[in-house]
Amino acid sequence: MRDPVRAALDVCPVEVSIAVLGGAWKLSVVRYLLTRTHRFGELQRAVGEVTPRTLTRALRELETDGIVTRTVYPEVPPRVEYSLTELGRSLGPVVDWLEQWGESYAKTQATLSSDATLGD
Amino acid sequence: MRDPVRAALDVCPVEVSIAVLGGAWKLSVVRYLLTRTHRFGELQRAVGEVTPRTLTRALRELETDGIVTRTVYPEVPPRVEYSLTELGRSLGPVVDWLEQWGESYAKTQATLSSDATLGD
DNA sequence: CGGTATCCCACGGGATACTG
DNA sequence: CAGTATCCCGTGGGATACCG
């Protein structure tokens, strides 16, 4: 188990969830994998401007935490597919929820910032 | 708007949610404020071993992001109360969900680690 | 009581180059 | 194609001490 997760265990269950899902790109990855299995390159293009190193680390951590599965096909050229575990799929509802919340939050803040801009 | 949140806007709504809620202690704070208004010291004792500086920063960010309200009572000794905004209260369901998910995750991983220990 | 100030460090994430 | 290697840096969070 990763250290941040272990540390969160001593605090509160919600901190455990954040320790597992809190990193940048992680929930985006889960979101795309909810639709279907992706190859590394697909994932990279899907989530946007993420460097391969950062994406690899996010995927490795999600793998360690039991959220994604990594399957290597010993072919040339190499092919690696990422998919969700049962546990990963169980995140469907909350990813959905957070996506909608984030969306409506963005709208709210857009309104606030246009108000605030008047006072700039 | 805070930079991490602004950056997340260019990525994906779920990243916005993570940018707002992803920090350590933040969701714990929200969780306690969902039950009732708390004073600073209460919050500090409630969430566990968090330093005042870290808790202050978490609260300030949550305030900036429109999740919590800070009310100062000009008394001696000073009293400051934190409560949730409407937006903050809208997090009720997801905090609940993440708490349960984190809880069951902890159990799962406990099982896995006891299995893994056999192989250590 | 409810914070700040100061210092410190680890780690997450980016940039760039390279490889099996 | 799917990464690694290397370097770098900002920031988040902790420790400790102090303040209005």
Tab-separated table of C-alpha atoms (C1' of nucleotides) in Angstrom:
chain	number	residue	atom	x	y	z
A	1	MET	CA	0.000	0.000	0.000
A	2	ARG	CA	1.210	3.490	-0.807
A	3	ASP	CA	2.275	5.732	2.048
A	4	PRO	CA	-0.264	8.522	1.491
A	5	VAL	CA	-3.058	5.952	1.612
A	6	ARG	CA	-1.662	4.328	4.717
A	7	ALA	CA	-1.392	7.707	6.408
A	8	ALA	CA	-4.964	8.540	5.504
A	9	LEU	CA	-6.168	5.371	7.205
A	10	ASP	CA	-5.233	6.909	10.545
A	11	VAL	CA	-7.294	9.999	9.835
A	12	CYS	CA	-10.646	9.428	8.200
A	13	PRO	CA	-12.222	7.375	5.411
A	14	VAL	CA	-12.772	10.444	3.245
A	15	GLU	CA	-9.045	11.127	3.435
A	16	VAL	CA	-8.446	7.602	2.181
A	17	SER	CA	-10.604	8.323	-0.829
A	18	ILE	CA	-8.720	11.543	-1.479
A	19	ALA	CA	-5.398	9.784	-1.051
A	20	VAL	CA	-6.382	7.296	-3.754
A	21	LEU	CA	-8.209	9.644	-6.129
A	22	GLY	CA	-6.790	13.045	-5.251
A	23	GLY	CA	-3.908	13.298	-7.693
A	24	ALA	CA	-4.060	15.298	-10.890
A	25	TRP	CA	-5.196	13.346	-13.953
A	26	LYS	CA	-6.251	10.337	-11.909
A	27	LEU	CA	-9.965	10.913	-12.002
A	28	SER	CA	-9.734	11.931	-15.641
A	29	VAL	CA	-8.085	8.612	-16.384
A	30	VAL	CA	-10.767	6.734	-14.486
A	31	ARG	CA	-13.398	8.712	-16.330
A	32	TYR	CA	-12.073	7.638	-19.716
A	33	LEU	CA	-11.560	4.059	-18.642
A	34	LEU	CA	-15.172	3.928	-17.512
A	35	THR	CA	-16.210	4.126	-21.157
A	36	ARG	CA	-13.775	1.487	-22.392
A	37	THR	CA	-10.276	0.063	-22.229
A	38	HIS	CA	-7.630	2.460	-23.491
A	39	ARG	CA	-4.096	2.103	-24.725
A	40	PHE	CA	-1.434	4.334	-23.227
A	41	GLY	CA	-1.311	6.675	-26.179
A	42	GLU	CA	-5.090	6.933	-26.397
A	43	LEU	CA	-5.235	7.864	-22.755
A	44	GLN	CA	-2.535	10.443	-23.202
A	45	ARG	CA	-4.356	12.119	-26.079
A	46	ALA	CA	-7.702	11.828	-24.295
A	47	VAL	CA	-6.779	13.580	-21.059
A	48	GLY	CA	-4.950	16.381	-22.811
A	49	GLU	CA	-1.499	17.787	-22.212
A	50	VAL	CA	-0.024	15.324	-19.789
A	51	THR	CA	3.587	14.221	-20.073
A	52	PRO	CA	4.199	10.479	-20.463
A	53	ARG	CA	6.099	10.370	-17.204
A	54	THR	CA	3.269	11.950	-15.246
A	55	LEU	CA	0.657	9.758	-16.868
A	56	THR	CA	2.736	6.654	-16.212
A	57	ARG	CA	3.047	7.516	-12.545
A	58	ALA	CA	-0.642	8.212	-12.197
A	59	LEU	CA	-1.414	4.871	-13.836
A	60	ARG	CA	1.101	3.005	-11.700
A	61	GLU	CA	-0.371	4.463	-8.545
A	62	LEU	CA	-3.893	3.657	-9.636
A	63	GLU	CA	-2.677	0.147	-10.379
A	64	THR	CA	-1.053	-0.152	-6.954
A	65	ASP	CA	-4.229	1.098	-5.361
A	66	GLY	CA	-6.260	-1.543	-7.159
A	67	ILE	CA	-8.191	0.806	-9.443
A	68	VAL	CA	-6.772	-0.046	-12.871
A	69	THR	CA	-5.367	-3.110	-14.542
A	70	ARG	CA	-2.408	-2.982	-16.891
A	71	THR	CA	-2.196	-5.579	-19.630
A	72	VAL	CA	0.909	-5.889	-21.766
A	73	TYR	CA	0.626	-7.588	-25.125
A	74	PRO	CA	4.026	-8.918	-26.153
A	75	GLU	CA	3.797	-7.707	-29.712
A	76	VAL	CA	5.775	-5.501	-32.033
A	77	PRO	CA	5.009	-2.684	-31.871
A	78	PRO	CA	4.232	-2.992	-28.166
A	79	ARG	CA	0.657	-2.634	-27.004
A	80	VAL	CA	-0.427	-1.923	-23.439
A	81	GLU	CA	-4.037	-1.662	-22.420
A	82	TYR	CA	-5.462	-0.123	-19.302
A	83	SER	CA	-8.830	-1.024	-17.918
A	84	LEU	CA	-10.677	-0.653	-14.634
A	85	THR	CA	-10.853	-3.274	-11.936
A	86	GLU	CA	-14.153	-4.027	-10.252
A	87	LEU	CA	-13.121	-1.499	-7.632
A	88	GLY	CA	-12.362	1.025	-10.334
A	89	ARG	CA	-15.739	0.528	-11.950
A	90	SER	CA	-17.358	1.112	-8.576
A	91	LEU	CA	-16.196	4.717	-8.955
A	92	GLY	CA	-18.627	5.311	-11.797
A	93	PRO	CA	-21.286	7.148	-9.797
A	94	VAL	CA	-18.898	9.420	-7.942
A	95	VAL	CA	-16.947	10.327	-11.073
A	96	ASP	CA	-20.221	11.217	-12.667
A	97	TRP	CA	-21.225	13.238	-9.670
A	98	LEU	CA	-17.910	15.076	-9.425
A	99	GLU	CA	-17.994	15.824	-13.114
A	100	GLN	CA	-21.388	17.465	-12.837
A	101	TRP	CA	-20.440	19.271	-9.670
A	102	GLY	CA	-17.253	20.549	-11.272
A	103	GLU	CA	-19.199	21.677	-14.286
A	104	SER	CA	-21.772	23.618	-12.326
A	105	TYR	CA	-19.013	24.966	-10.096
A	106	ALA	CA	-17.203	26.302	-13.147
A	107	LYS	CA	-20.362	28.098	-14.221
A	108	THR	CA	-20.887	29.539	-10.759
A	109	GLN	CA	-17.355	30.838	-10.576
A	110	ALA	CA	-17.559	32.227	-14.086
A	111	THR	CA	-20.509	34.301	-12.884
A	112	LEU	CA	-18.679	35.364	-9.753
A	113	SER	CA	-15.538	36.331	-11.626
A	114	SER	CA	-17.464	38.435	-14.124
A	115	ASP	CA	-19.020	40.183	-11.134
A	116	ALA	CA	-15.619	40.512	-9.512
A	117	THR	CA	-14.095	41.838	-12.712
A	118	LEU	CA	-16.304	44.895	-12.359
A	119	GLY	CA	-14.440	45.728	-9.227
A	120	ASP	CA	-10.947	45.026	-10.570
B	1	MET	CA	-10.043	32.113	-8.244
B	2	ARG	CA	-7.095	29.999	-7.150
B	3	ASP	CA	-4.575	28.924	-9.762
B	4	PRO	CA	-5.025	25.156	-9.412
B	5	VAL	CA	-8.741	25.580	-9.985
B	6	ARG	CA	-8.212	27.837	-12.954
B	7	ALA	CA	-5.794	25.348	-14.485
B	8	ALA	CA	-8.267	22.518	-13.977
B	9	LEU	CA	-10.884	24.448	-15.924
B	10	ASP	CA	-8.837	23.887	-19.063
B	11	VAL	CA	-8.755	20.156	-18.483
B	12	CYS	CA	-11.952	18.560	-17.295
B	13	PRO	CA	-14.767	19.173	-14.787
B	14	VAL	CA	-13.637	16.284	-12.579
B	15	GLU	CA	-10.245	17.963	-12.309
B	16	VAL	CA	-12.006	21.094	-11.138
B	17	SER	CA	-13.660	19.111	-8.365
B	18	ILE	CA	-10.328	17.604	-7.394
B	19	ALA	CA	-8.671	21.015	-7.476
B	20	VAL	CA	-11.254	22.319	-5.014
B	21	LEU	CA	-11.607	19.262	-2.790
B	22	GLY	CA	-8.347	17.397	-3.346
B	23	GLY	CA	-6.204	18.812	-0.580
B	24	ALA	CA	-5.511	17.001	2.647
B	25	TRP	CA	-7.950	17.771	5.487
B	26	LYS	CA	-10.331	19.636	3.225
B	27	LEU	CA	-12.953	16.965	2.889
B	28	SER	CA	-12.595	16.134	6.571
B	29	VAL	CA	-13.332	19.748	7.361
B	30	VAL	CA	-16.354	19.747	5.095
B	31	ARG	CA	-17.497	16.518	6.688
B	32	TYR	CA	-17.477	18.051	10.175
B	33	LEU	CA	-19.055	21.271	9.016
B	34	LEU	CA	-21.881	19.284	7.486
B	35	THR	CA	-23.007	18.368	10.990
B	36	ARG	CA	-22.790	21.884	12.400
B	37	THR	CA	-20.831	25.115	12.591
B	38	HIS	CA	-17.458	24.703	14.264
B	39	ARG	CA	-15.008	27.052	15.889
B	40	PHE	CA	-11.387	26.902	14.787
B	41	GLY	CA	-10.232	24.977	17.823
B	42	GLU	CA	-13.104	22.524	17.607
B	43	LEU	CA	-12.251	21.822	14.020
B	44	GLN	CA	-8.621	21.339	14.886
B	45	ARG	CA	-9.416	18.816	17.572
B	46	ALA	CA	-12.029	17.115	15.429
B	47	VAL	CA	-9.901	16.372	12.376
B	48	GLY	CA	-6.976	15.168	14.449
B	49	GLU	CA	-3.314	16.070	14.272
B	50	VAL	CA	-3.318	19.031	11.943
B	51	THR	CA	-1.148	22.053	12.621
B	52	PRO	CA	-2.921	25.399	12.929
B	53	ARG	CA	-1.104	26.752	9.892
B	54	THR	CA	-2.194	23.872	7.689
B	55	LEU	CA	-5.761	24.009	8.932
B	56	THR	CA	-5.858	27.761	8.397
B	57	ARG	CA	-4.673	27.379	4.835
B	58	ALA	CA	-7.163	24.652	4.078
B	59	LEU	CA	-9.932	26.822	5.486
B	60	ARG	CA	-8.789	29.898	3.578
B	61	GLU	CA	-8.723	27.971	0.336
B	62	LEU	CA	-12.136	26.493	0.983
B	63	GLU	CA	-13.331	30.005	1.727
B	64	THR	CA	-11.806	31.355	-1.493
B	65	ASP	CA	-13.408	28.520	-3.406
B	66	GLY	CA	-16.800	29.376	-1.950
B	67	ILE	CA	-17.215	26.259	0.173
B	68	VAL	CA	-17.005	27.654	3.702
B	69	THR	CA	-17.898	30.885	5.431
B	70	ARG	CA	-15.749	32.448	8.108
B	71	THR	CA	-17.451	34.540	10.737
B	72	VAL	CA	-15.428	36.565	13.206
B	73	TYR	CA	-17.064	37.633	16.456
B	74	PRO	CA	-15.292	40.692	17.825
B	75	GLU	CA	-15.194	39.455	21.387
B	76	VAL	CA	-12.608	38.757	24.008
B	77	PRO	CA	-11.507	36.036	23.858
B	78	PRO	CA	-11.839	35.956	20.079
B	79	ARG	CA	-14.314	33.596	18.495
B	80	VAL	CA	-14.329	32.519	14.886
B	81	GLU	CA	-16.922	30.204	13.448
B	82	TYR	CA	-16.768	28.252	10.252
B	83	SER	CA	-19.819	27.010	8.427
B	84	LEU	CA	-20.680	25.761	4.982
B	85	THR	CA	-22.046	27.868	2.181
B	86	GLU	CA	-24.919	26.583	0.098
B	87	LEU	CA	-22.304	25.258	-2.304
B	88	GLY	CA	-20.510	23.571	0.574
B	89	ARG	CA	-23.694	21.911	1.757
B	90	SER	CA	-24.220	20.605	-1.768
B	91	LEU	CA	-21.219	18.371	-1.114
B	92	GLY	CA	-23.154	16.350	1.451
B	93	PRO	CA	-23.944	13.377	-0.789
B	94	VAL	CA	-20.466	13.034	-2.258
B	95	VAL	CA	-18.751	13.341	1.110
B	96	ASP	CA	-21.021	10.605	2.342
B	97	TRP	CA	-20.279	8.507	-0.691
B	98	LEU	CA	-16.514	9.013	-0.448
B	99	GLU	CA	-16.586	8.214	3.238
B	100	GLN	CA	-18.276	4.900	2.608
B	101	TRP	CA	-16.078	4.114	-0.358
B	102	GLY	CA	-12.958	4.920	1.664
B	103	GLU	CA	-14.211	2.749	4.468
B	104	SER	CA	-14.883	-0.274	2.301
B	105	TYR	CA	-11.627	0.371	0.468
B	106	ALA	CA	-9.757	0.246	3.761
B	107	LYS	CA	-11.342	-3.115	4.528
B	108	THR	CA	-10.511	-4.459	1.079
B	109	GLN	CA	-6.913	-3.389	1.352
B	110	ALA	CA	-6.658	-4.810	4.859
B	111	THR	CA	-7.679	-8.167	3.394
B	112	LEU	CA	-5.257	-7.802	0.516
B	113	SER	CA	-2.375	-6.890	2.762
B	114	SER	CA	-2.985	-9.839	5.063
B	115	ASP	CA	-3.004	-12.039	1.957
B	116	ALA	CA	0.111	-10.328	0.685
B	117	THR	CA	1.817	-10.740	4.028
B	118	LEU	CA	1.704	-14.492	3.470
B	119	GLY	CA	3.935	-13.985	0.503
B	120	ASP	CA	6.325	-11.526	2.106
C	1	DC	C1'	-8.385	31.803	21.276
C	2	DG	C1'	-7.206	31.930	16.722
C	3	DG	C1'	-4.327	32.540	14.344
C	4	DT	C1'	0.974	34.323	11.785
C	5	DA	C1'	5.898	34.013	10.843
C	6	DT	C1'	9.529	31.503	9.601
C	7	DC	C1'	11.844	27.665	8.041
C	8	DC	C1'	12.028	23.280	6.037
C	9	DC	C1'	11.310	19.307	3.239
C	10	DA	C1'	9.019	15.789	0.337
C	11	DC	C1'	6.629	14.980	-3.377
C	12	DG	C1'	3.889	15.756	-7.339
C	13	DG	C1'	4.152	17.302	-11.699
C	14	DG	C1'	6.434	19.458	-15.898
C	15	DA	C1'	10.371	19.601	-19.687
C	16	DT	C1'	13.377	17.362	-22.362
C	17	DA	C1'	15.894	13.647	-24.083
C	18	DC	C1'	16.468	8.975	-24.820
C	19	DT	C1'	15.287	3.615	-25.339
C	20	DG	C1'	13.652	-1.503	-25.894
D	1	DC	C1'	4.479	2.467	-29.062
D	2	DA	C1'	5.098	2.873	-24.448
D	3	DG	C1'	7.487	4.038	-21.771
D	4	DT	C1'	12.424	5.667	-18.694
D	5	DA	C1'	16.060	8.844	-17.288
D	6	DT	C1'	17.327	13.021	-15.685
D	7	DC	C1'	16.671	17.403	-14.021
D	8	DC	C1'	14.002	20.986	-12.161
D	9	DC	C1'	10.772	23.501	-9.513
D	10	DG	C1'	6.469	25.053	-7.178
D	11	DT	C1'	3.573	23.994	-3.682
D	12	DG	C1'	1.426	21.599	-0.010
D	13	DG	C1'	2.032	20.310	4.387
D	14	DG	C1'	4.751	19.796	8.868
D	15	DA	C1'	7.531	21.935	13.070
D	16	DT	C1'	8.288	25.416	15.929
D	17	DA	C1'	7.858	29.807	17.758
D	18	DC	C1'	5.500	33.900	18.391
D	19	DC	C1'	1.428	37.521	18.393
D	20	DG	C1'	-3.112	40.521	19.054
